[in-house]
Coordinates of C-alpha atoms in Angstrom, one line a residue:
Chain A
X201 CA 0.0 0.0 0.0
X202 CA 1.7 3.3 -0.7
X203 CA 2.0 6.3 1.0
X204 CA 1.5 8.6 -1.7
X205 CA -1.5 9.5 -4.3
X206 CA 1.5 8.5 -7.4
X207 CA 0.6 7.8 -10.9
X208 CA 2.3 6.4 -14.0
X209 CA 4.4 8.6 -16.3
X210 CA 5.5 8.0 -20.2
X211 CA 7.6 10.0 -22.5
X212 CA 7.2 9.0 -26.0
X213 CA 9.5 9.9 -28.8
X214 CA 10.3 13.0 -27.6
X215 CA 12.1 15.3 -29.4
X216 CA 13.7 18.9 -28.4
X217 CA 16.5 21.1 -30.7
X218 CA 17.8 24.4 -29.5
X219 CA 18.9 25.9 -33.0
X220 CA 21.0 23.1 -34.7
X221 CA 21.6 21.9 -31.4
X222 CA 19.2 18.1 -31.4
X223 CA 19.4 17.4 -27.4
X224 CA 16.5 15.0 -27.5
X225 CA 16.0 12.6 -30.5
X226 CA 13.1 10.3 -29.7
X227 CA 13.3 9.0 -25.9
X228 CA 11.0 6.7 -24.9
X229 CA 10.6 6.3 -21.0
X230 CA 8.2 5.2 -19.1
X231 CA 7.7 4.6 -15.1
X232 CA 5.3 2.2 -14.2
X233 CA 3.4 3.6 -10.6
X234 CA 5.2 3.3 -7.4
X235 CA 8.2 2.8 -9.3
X236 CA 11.3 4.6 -9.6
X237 CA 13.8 4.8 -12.7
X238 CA 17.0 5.5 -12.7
X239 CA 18.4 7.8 -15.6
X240 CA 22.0 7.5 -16.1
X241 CA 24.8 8.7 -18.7
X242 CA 27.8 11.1 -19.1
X243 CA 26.9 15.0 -19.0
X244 CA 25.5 16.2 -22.3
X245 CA 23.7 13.3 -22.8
X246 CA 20.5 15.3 -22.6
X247 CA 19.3 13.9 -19.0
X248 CA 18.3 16.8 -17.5
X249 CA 17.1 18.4 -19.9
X250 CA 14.7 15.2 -20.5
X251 CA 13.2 15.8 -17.1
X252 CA 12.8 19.6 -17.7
X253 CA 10.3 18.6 -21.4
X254 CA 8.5 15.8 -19.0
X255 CA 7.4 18.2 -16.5
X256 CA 7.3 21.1 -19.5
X257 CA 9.8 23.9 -18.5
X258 CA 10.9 23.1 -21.8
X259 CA 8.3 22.5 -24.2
X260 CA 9.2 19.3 -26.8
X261 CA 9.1 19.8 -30.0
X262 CA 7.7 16.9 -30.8
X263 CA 6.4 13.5 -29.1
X264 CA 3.8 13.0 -26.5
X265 CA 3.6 13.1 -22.6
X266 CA 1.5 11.0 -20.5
X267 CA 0.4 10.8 -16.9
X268 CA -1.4 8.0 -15.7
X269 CA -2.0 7.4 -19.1
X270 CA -3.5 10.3 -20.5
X271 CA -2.2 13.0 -22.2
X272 CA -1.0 16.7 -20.7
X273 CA 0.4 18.5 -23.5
X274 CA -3.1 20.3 -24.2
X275 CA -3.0 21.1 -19.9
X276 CA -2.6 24.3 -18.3
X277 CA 1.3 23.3 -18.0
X278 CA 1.3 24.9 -14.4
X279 CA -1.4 22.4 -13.3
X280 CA 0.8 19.9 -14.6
X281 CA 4.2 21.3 -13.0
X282 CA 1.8 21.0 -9.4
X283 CA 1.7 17.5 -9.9
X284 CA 5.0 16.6 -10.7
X285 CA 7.6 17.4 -7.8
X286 CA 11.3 18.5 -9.0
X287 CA 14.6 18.8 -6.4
X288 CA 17.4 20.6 -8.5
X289 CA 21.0 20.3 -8.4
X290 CA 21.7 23.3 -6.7
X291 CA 18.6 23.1 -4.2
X292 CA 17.3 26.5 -5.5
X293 CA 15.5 27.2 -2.3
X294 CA 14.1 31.0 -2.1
X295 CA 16.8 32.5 -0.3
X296 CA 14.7 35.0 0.9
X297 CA 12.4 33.1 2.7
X298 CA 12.5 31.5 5.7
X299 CA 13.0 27.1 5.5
X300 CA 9.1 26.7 7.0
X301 CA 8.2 29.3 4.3
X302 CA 10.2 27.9 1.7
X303 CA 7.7 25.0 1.7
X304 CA 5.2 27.0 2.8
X305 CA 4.4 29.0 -0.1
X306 CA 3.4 27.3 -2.6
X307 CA 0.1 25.8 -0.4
X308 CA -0.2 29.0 0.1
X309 CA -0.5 30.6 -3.0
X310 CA -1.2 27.9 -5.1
X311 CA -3.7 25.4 -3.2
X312 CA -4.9 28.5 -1.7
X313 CA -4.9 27.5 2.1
X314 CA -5.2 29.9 5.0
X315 CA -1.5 30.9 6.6
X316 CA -2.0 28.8 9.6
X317 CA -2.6 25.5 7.9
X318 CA -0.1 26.3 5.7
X319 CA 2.0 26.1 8.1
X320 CA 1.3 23.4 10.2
X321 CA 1.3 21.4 6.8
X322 CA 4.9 22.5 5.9
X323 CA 6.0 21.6 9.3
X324 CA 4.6 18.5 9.0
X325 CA 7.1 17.7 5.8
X326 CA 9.6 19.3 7.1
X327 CA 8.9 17.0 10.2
X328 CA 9.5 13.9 8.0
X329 CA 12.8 15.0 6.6
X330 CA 13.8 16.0 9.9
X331 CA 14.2 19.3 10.2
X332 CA 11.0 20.7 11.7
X333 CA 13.5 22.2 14.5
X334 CA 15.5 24.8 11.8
X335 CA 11.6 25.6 10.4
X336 CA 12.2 29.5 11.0
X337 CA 16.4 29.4 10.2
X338 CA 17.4 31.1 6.4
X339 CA 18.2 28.8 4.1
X340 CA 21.4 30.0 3.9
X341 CA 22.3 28.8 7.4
X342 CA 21.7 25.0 6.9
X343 CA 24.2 22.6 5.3
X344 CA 23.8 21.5 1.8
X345 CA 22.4 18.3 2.9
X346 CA 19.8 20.0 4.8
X347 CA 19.0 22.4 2.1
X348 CA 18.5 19.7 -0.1
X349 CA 16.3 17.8 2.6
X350 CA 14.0 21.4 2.7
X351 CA 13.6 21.3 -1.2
X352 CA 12.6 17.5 -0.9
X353 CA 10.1 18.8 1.8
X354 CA 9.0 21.8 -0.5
X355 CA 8.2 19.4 -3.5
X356 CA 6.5 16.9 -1.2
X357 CA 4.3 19.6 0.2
X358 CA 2.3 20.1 -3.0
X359 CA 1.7 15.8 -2.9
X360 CA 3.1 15.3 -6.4
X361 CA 2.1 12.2 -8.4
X362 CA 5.3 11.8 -9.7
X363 CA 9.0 13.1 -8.3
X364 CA 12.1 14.0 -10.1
X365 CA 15.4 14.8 -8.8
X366 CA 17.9 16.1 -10.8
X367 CA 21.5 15.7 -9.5
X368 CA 20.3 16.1 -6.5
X369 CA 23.6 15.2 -4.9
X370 CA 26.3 16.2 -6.7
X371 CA 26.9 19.8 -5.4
X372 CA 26.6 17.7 -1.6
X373 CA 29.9 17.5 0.7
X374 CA 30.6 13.5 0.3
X375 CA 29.5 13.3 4.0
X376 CA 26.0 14.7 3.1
X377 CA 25.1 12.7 0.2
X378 CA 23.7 9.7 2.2
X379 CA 21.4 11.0 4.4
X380 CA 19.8 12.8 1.3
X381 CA 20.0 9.5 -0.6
X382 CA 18.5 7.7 2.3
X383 CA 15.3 10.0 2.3
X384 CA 15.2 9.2 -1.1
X385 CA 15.3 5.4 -1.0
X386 CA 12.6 5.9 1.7
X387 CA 9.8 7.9 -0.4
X388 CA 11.2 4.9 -3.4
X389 CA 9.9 2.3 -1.2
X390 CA 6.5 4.2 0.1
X391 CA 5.3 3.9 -3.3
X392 CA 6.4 7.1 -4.8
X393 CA 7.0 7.2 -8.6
X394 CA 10.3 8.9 -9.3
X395 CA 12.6 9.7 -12.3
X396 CA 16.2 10.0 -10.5
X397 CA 18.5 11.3 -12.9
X398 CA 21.8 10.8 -11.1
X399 CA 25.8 9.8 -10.6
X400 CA 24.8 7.7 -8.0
X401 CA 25.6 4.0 -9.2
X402 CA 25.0 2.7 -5.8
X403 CA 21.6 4.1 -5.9
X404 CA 20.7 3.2 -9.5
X405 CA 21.7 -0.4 -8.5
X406 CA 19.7 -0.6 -5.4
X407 CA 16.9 0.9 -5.4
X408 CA 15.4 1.9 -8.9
X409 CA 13.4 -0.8 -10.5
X410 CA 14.2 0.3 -14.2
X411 CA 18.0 1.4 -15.0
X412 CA 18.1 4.2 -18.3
X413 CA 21.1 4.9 -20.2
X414 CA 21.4 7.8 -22.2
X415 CA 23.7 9.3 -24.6
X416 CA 23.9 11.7 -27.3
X417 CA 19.9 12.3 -26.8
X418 CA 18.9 9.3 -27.1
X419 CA 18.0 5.9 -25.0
X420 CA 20.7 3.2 -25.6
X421 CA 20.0 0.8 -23.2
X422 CA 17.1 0.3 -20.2
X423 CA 16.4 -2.5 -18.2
X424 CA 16.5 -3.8 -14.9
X425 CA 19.3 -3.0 -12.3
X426 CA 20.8 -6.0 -12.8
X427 CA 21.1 -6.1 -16.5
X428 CA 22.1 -2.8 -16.9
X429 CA 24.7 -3.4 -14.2
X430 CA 26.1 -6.7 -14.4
X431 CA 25.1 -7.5 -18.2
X432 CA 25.7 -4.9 -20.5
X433 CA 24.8 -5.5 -23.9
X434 CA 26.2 -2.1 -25.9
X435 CA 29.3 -1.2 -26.3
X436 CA 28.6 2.5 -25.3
X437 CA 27.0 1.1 -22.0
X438 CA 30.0 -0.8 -21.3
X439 CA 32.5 2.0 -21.8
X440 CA 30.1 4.5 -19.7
X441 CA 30.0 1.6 -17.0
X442 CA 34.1 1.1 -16.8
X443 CA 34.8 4.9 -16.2
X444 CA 32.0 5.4 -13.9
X445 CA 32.4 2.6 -11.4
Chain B
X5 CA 39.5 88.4 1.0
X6 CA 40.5 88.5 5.4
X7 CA 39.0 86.1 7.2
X8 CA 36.4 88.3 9.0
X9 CA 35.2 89.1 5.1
X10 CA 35.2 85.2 4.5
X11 CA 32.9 84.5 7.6
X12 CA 30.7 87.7 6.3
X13 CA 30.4 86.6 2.5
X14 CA 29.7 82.6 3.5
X15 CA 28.7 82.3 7.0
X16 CA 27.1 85.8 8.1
X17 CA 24.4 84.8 11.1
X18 CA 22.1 87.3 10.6
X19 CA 21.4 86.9 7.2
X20 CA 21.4 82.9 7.3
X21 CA 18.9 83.5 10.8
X22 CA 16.8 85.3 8.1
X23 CA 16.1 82.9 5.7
X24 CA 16.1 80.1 7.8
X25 CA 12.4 80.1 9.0
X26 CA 11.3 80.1 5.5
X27 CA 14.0 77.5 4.6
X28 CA 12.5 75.1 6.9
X29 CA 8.4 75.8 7.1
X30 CA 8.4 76.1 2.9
X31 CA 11.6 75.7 1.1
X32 CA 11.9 72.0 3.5
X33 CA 8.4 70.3 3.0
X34 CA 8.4 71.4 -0.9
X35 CA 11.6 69.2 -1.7
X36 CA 10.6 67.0 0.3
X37 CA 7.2 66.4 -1.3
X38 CA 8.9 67.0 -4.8
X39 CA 11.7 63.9 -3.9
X40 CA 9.3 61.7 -2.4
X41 CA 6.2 61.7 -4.5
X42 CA 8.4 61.4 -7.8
X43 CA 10.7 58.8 -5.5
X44 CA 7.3 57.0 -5.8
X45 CA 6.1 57.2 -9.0
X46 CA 10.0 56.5 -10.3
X47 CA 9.5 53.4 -8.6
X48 CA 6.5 52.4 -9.6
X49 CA 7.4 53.2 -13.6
X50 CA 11.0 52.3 -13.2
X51 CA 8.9 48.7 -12.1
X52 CA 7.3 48.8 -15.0
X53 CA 10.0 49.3 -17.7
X54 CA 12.7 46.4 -16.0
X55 CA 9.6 43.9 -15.9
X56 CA 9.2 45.4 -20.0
X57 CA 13.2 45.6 -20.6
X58 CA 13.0 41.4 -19.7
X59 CA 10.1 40.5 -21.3
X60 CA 9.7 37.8 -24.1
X61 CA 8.1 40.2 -26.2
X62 CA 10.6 42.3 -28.7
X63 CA 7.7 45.3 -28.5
X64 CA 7.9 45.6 -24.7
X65 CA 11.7 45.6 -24.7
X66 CA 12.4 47.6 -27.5
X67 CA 9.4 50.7 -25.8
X68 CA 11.4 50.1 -22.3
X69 CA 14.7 50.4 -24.0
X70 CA 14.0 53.8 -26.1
X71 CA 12.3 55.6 -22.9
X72 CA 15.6 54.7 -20.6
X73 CA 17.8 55.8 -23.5
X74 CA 15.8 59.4 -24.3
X75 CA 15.0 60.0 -20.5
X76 CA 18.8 59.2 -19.5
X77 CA 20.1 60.5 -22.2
X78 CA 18.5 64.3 -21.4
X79 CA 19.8 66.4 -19.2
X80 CA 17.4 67.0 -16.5
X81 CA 17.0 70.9 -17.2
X82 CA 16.2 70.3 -20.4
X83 CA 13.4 67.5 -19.5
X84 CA 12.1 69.6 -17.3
X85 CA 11.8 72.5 -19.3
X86 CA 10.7 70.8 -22.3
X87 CA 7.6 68.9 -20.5
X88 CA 6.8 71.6 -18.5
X89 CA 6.4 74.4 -21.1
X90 CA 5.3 71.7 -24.0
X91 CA 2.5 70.1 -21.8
X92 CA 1.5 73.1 -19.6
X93 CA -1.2 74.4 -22.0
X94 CA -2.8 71.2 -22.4
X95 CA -2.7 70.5 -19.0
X96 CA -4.2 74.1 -18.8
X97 CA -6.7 72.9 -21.6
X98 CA -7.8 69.8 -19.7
X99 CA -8.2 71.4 -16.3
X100 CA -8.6 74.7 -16.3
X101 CA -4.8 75.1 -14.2
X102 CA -2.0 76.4 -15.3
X103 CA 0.4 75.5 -11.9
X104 CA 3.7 74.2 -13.4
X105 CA 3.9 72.2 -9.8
X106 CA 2.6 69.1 -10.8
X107 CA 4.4 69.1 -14.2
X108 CA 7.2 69.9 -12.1
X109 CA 7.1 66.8 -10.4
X110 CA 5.9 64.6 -13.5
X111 CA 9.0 65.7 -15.1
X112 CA 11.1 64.5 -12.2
X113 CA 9.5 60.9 -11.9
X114 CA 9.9 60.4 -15.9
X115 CA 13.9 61.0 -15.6
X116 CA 13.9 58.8 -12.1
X117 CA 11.8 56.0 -13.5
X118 CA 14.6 55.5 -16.5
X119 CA 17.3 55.3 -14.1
X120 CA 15.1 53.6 -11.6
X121 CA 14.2 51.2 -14.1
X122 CA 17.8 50.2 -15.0
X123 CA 18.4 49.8 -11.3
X124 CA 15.5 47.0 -10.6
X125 CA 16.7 45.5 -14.0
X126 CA 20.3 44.5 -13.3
X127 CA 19.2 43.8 -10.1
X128 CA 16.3 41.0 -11.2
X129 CA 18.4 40.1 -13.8
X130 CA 21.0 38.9 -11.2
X131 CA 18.8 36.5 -9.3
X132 CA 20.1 33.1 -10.1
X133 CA 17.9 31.4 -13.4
X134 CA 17.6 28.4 -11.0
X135 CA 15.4 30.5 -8.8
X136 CA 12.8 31.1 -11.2
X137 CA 13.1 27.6 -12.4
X138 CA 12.0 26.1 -9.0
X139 CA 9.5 28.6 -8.8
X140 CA 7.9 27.3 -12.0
X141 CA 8.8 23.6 -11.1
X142 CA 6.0 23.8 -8.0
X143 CA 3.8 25.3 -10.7
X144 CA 3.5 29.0 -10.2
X145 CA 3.1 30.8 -13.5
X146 CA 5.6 33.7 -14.9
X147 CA 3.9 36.3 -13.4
X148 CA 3.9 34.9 -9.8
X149 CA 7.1 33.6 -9.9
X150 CA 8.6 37.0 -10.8
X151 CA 6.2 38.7 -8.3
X152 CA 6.8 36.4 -5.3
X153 CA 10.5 34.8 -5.9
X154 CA 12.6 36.5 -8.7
X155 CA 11.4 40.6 -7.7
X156 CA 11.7 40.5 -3.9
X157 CA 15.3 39.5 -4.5
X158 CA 16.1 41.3 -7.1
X159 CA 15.3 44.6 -5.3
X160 CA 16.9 43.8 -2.1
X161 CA 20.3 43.4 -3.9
X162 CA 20.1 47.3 -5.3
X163 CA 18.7 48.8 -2.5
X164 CA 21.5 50.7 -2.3
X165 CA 21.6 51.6 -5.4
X166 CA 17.8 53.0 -4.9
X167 CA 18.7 54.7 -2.1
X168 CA 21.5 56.9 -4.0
X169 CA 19.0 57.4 -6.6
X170 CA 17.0 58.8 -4.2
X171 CA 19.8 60.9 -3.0
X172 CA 20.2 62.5 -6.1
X173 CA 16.5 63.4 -6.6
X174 CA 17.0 65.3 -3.7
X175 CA 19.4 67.2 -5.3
X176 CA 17.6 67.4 -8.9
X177 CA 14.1 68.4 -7.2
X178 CA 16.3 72.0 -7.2
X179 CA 15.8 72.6 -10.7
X180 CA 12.2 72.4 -10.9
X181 CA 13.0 76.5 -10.0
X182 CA 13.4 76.9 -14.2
X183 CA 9.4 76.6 -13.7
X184 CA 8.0 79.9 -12.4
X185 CA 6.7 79.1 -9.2
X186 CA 4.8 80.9 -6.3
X187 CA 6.0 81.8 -3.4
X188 CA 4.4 78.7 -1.0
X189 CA 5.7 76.2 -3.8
X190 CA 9.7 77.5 -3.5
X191 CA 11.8 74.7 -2.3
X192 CA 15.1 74.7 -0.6
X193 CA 17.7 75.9 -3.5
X194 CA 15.2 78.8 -4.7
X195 CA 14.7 80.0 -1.4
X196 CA 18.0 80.1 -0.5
X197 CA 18.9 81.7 -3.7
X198 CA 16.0 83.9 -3.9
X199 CA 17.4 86.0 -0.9
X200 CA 20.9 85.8 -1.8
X201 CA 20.0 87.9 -4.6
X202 CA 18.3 90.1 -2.7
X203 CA 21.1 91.2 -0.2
X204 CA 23.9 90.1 -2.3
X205 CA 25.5 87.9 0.3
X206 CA 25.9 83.8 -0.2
X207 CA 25.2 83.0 3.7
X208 CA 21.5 82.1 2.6
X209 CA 22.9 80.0 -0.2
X210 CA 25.1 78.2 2.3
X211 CA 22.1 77.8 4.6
X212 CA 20.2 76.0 2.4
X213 CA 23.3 73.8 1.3
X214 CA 24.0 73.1 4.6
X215 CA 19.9 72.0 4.9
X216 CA 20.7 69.6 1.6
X217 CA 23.6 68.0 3.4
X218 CA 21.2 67.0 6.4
X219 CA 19.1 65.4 4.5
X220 CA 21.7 63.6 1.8
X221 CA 24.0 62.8 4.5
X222 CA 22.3 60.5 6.7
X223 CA 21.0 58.7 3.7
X224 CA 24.4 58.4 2.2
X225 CA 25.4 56.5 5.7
X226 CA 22.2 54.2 5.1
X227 CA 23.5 53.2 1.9
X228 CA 26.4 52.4 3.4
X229 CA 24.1 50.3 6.4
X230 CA 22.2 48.5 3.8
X231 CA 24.9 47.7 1.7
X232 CA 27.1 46.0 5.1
X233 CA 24.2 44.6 5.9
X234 CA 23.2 42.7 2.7
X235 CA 27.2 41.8 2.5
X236 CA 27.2 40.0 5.7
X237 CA 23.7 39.0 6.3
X238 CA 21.1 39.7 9.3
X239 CA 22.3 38.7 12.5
X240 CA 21.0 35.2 12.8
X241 CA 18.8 34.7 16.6
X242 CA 20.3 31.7 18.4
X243 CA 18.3 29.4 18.9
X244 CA 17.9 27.1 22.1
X245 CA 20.0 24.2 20.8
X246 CA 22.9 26.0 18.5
X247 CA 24.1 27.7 22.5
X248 CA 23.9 24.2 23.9
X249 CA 25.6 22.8 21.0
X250 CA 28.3 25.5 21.7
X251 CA 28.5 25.1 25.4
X252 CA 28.9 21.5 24.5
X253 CA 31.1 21.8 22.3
X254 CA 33.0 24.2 25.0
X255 CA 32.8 20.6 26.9
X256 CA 34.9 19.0 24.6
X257 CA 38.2 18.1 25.8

């Protein structure tokens, strides 16, 4: 039984250019519910930008997006953005705000609930990633690890269907990345779909359920951990795995 | 020139104690309103033209950018002149007043807003792209996003910038005197000037420089406040645990 309201995504042939630039030629993915997939491959490859055209920050040029089946390219794509949860690289938590606001805000604003519940629901989140006690600190006063935990909290807040993470621990001290990877093997095993676009081999082995490799913009391997891991069958694949691990 | 003639031409008492009720009951209160309301409405339009100057559309950004260029680009006597003698008979037209006051003041928030507005610019456009991007990512559209997490930052950076801006419409509300205006509208510069003509001695002038300096000064030094402050950060309150966890760490062997 999972903890969380998730759903289903698929990309399908996707396609994005900027200028003569072709970062995206025709990625299939999809992520069954409750599941998470791993997405994998040297920088350039077009990973994070993938995420950014399934969530539409960046609009495709072509192909199709589906949650839980059904189409949202025709959606308001800022009812679609509430539904999908993203953690970024560099935490981009509002600097100006404090942590409890930081999550805060956007049930504020956006689900439109009084300031109160608000915030007893943000510090409720932030309860779960442990840091309810730094709920009225600056942002800028945590560690990177905790940072990262708040923008976990933040994207959580809105009760996605779907979350992606982006990097989401390599601008961490080495010391921090664990406990940020642990949280995330946690909301993996309450049932929460994810797309984990990441460095992480450890994490990619253990605990996605579908293993993506990408280069040059497009899909050249998925699979199960396993297969990916132990039985690579491309060349490229191979060569990505022997530098990496 | 002696000394005793020095004291006489700059700093004679009488003919500063003169000047001075006038320098502070009209000459005071009309800068100040002239500074302050077109502080305002510089703001508000200077707003306007960095939200234009970053827009997607090439329209927007090409209106914002001529208006900074023509309004920077003047200087201000010539602004003030030209708007307040080319507009005054239609204002006149319209309703039925011909005080050059108001144009006075419209003139003055025109040339702020263009320097205003390339102040708030540079200062939203230095806000990290990542910050607008997680905006978007919890699914606020462009317009909140800018209003509630890109704008806020973006002004708090040039605040001090804003504030000398405002230091120097002090200063500028002096030329509005090219205008013609009554008594009860003279502010600090044509006071003090007014009655240096009159008796032919520059203590008034200096009177009223002197006022200038009390009000520029202390804003110069909250520049200088603001800007410390914004370099190092508000004083973060302790809380409960961080003291233990320094006593404790006192503890430590």
């Amino acid at each position: 039984m999972s903890e969380f309201a998730s759903g289903s995504l698929t990309g399908k042939n996707l396609h994005l250019s900027f200028g003569s630039n072709h970062v995206l030629r025709g990625i299939d993915l999809h992520v069954e519910t409750g599941t998470t997939a791993s997405v994998i491959g040297p920088s350039g490859s077009g990973k994070s930008t993938l995420l950014r055209v399934m969530n539409r920050l960046i609009e495709p040029d072509q192909g199709d997006i589906l949650l839980d089946g059904r189409s949202v390219l025709k959606d308001n794509p800022d009812e679609l953005r509430q539904r999908i949860g993203m953690v970024f690289q560099q935490f981009n938590l509002f600097p100006h705000k404090t942590v409890v606001e930081n999550v805060a805000l956007a049930l504020r604003k956006l689900r439109k609930l009084p300031k109160d519940q608000a915030r007893a629901e943000a510090l409720e989140q932030l309860d779960l990633v442990g840091l309810k006690h730094k709920a009225d600190s600056r942002p800028a006063n945590l560690s990177g690890g905790q940072q990262q935990r708040v923008a976990i909290a933040r994207a959580l807040a809105m009760k996605p269907e779907v979350m992606f993470f982006d990097e989401a621990t390599s601008a961490l001290d080495p010391e921090l990345v664990k406990g940020v990877l642990a949280l995330m093997a946690d909301l993996a095993k309450g049932g929460m779909t994810m797309v984990v676009v990441t460095h992480e081999m450890g994490f990619s082995r253990n605990v996605s359920d579908t293993v993506t490799f990408m280069d040059g913009g497009v899909v050249v391997e998925s699979g199960p951990p396993e297969q990916i891991f132990t039985g690579p069958r491309t060349e490229r694949l191979q060569g990505f795995l022997s530098d990496v691990l | 020139m002696d000394f005793a003639q020095f004291l006489d031409t700059f700093f004679n008492w009488e003919a500063m104690a003169q000047v001075i009720p006038s320098l502070l009951t009209v000459g005071l209160p009309n800068t100040l309103i002239l500074a302050v309301l077109s502080g305002i409405i510089g703001c508000v339009l200077g707003m306007l033209l960095a939200i234009m100057a970053i827009a997607r559309n090439a329209v927007l950004r090409w209106i914002s950018r001529v208006y900074t260029d023509i309004f920077r680009g003047l200087p201000a006597v010539v602004t003030i002149l030209i708007i307040s003698i080319g507009l005054g008979p239609v204002v006149k037209d319209i309703t039925g007043s011909s005080n050059p006051y108001p144009l006075g003041i419209m003139a003055l928030s025109l040339m702020a807003a263009a320097y205003i507005g390339e102040i708030f610019r540079s200062g939203i456009q230095s806000v990290e792209k990542g910050q607008l991007e997680a905006s978007r990512a919890l699914g606020f559209s462009y317009g909140s996003s800018m209003r509630l997490v890109v704008v806020p930052q973006g002004i708090r950076r040039v605040l001090p910038a804003l504030v000398n801006q405002f230091i120097a419409l002090i200063k500028d509300s002096s030329l509005i005197y090219f205008l013609g205006l009554l008594a009860s509208q003279r502010e600090i510069f044509r006071i003090g000037n007014d009655a240096t003509a009159n008796s032919g001695n520059l203590s008034p002038l200096v009177a009223a420089a002197l006022l200038y300096l009390l009000l520029t000064i202390p804003l110069t030094h909250l520049v200088n406040y603001i800007d410390n402050r914004l370099r190092t950060g508000r004083p973060e309150k302790k809380q409960p645990d961080d003291a233990a966890a320094l006593i404790g760490k006192g503890a430590q062997p």
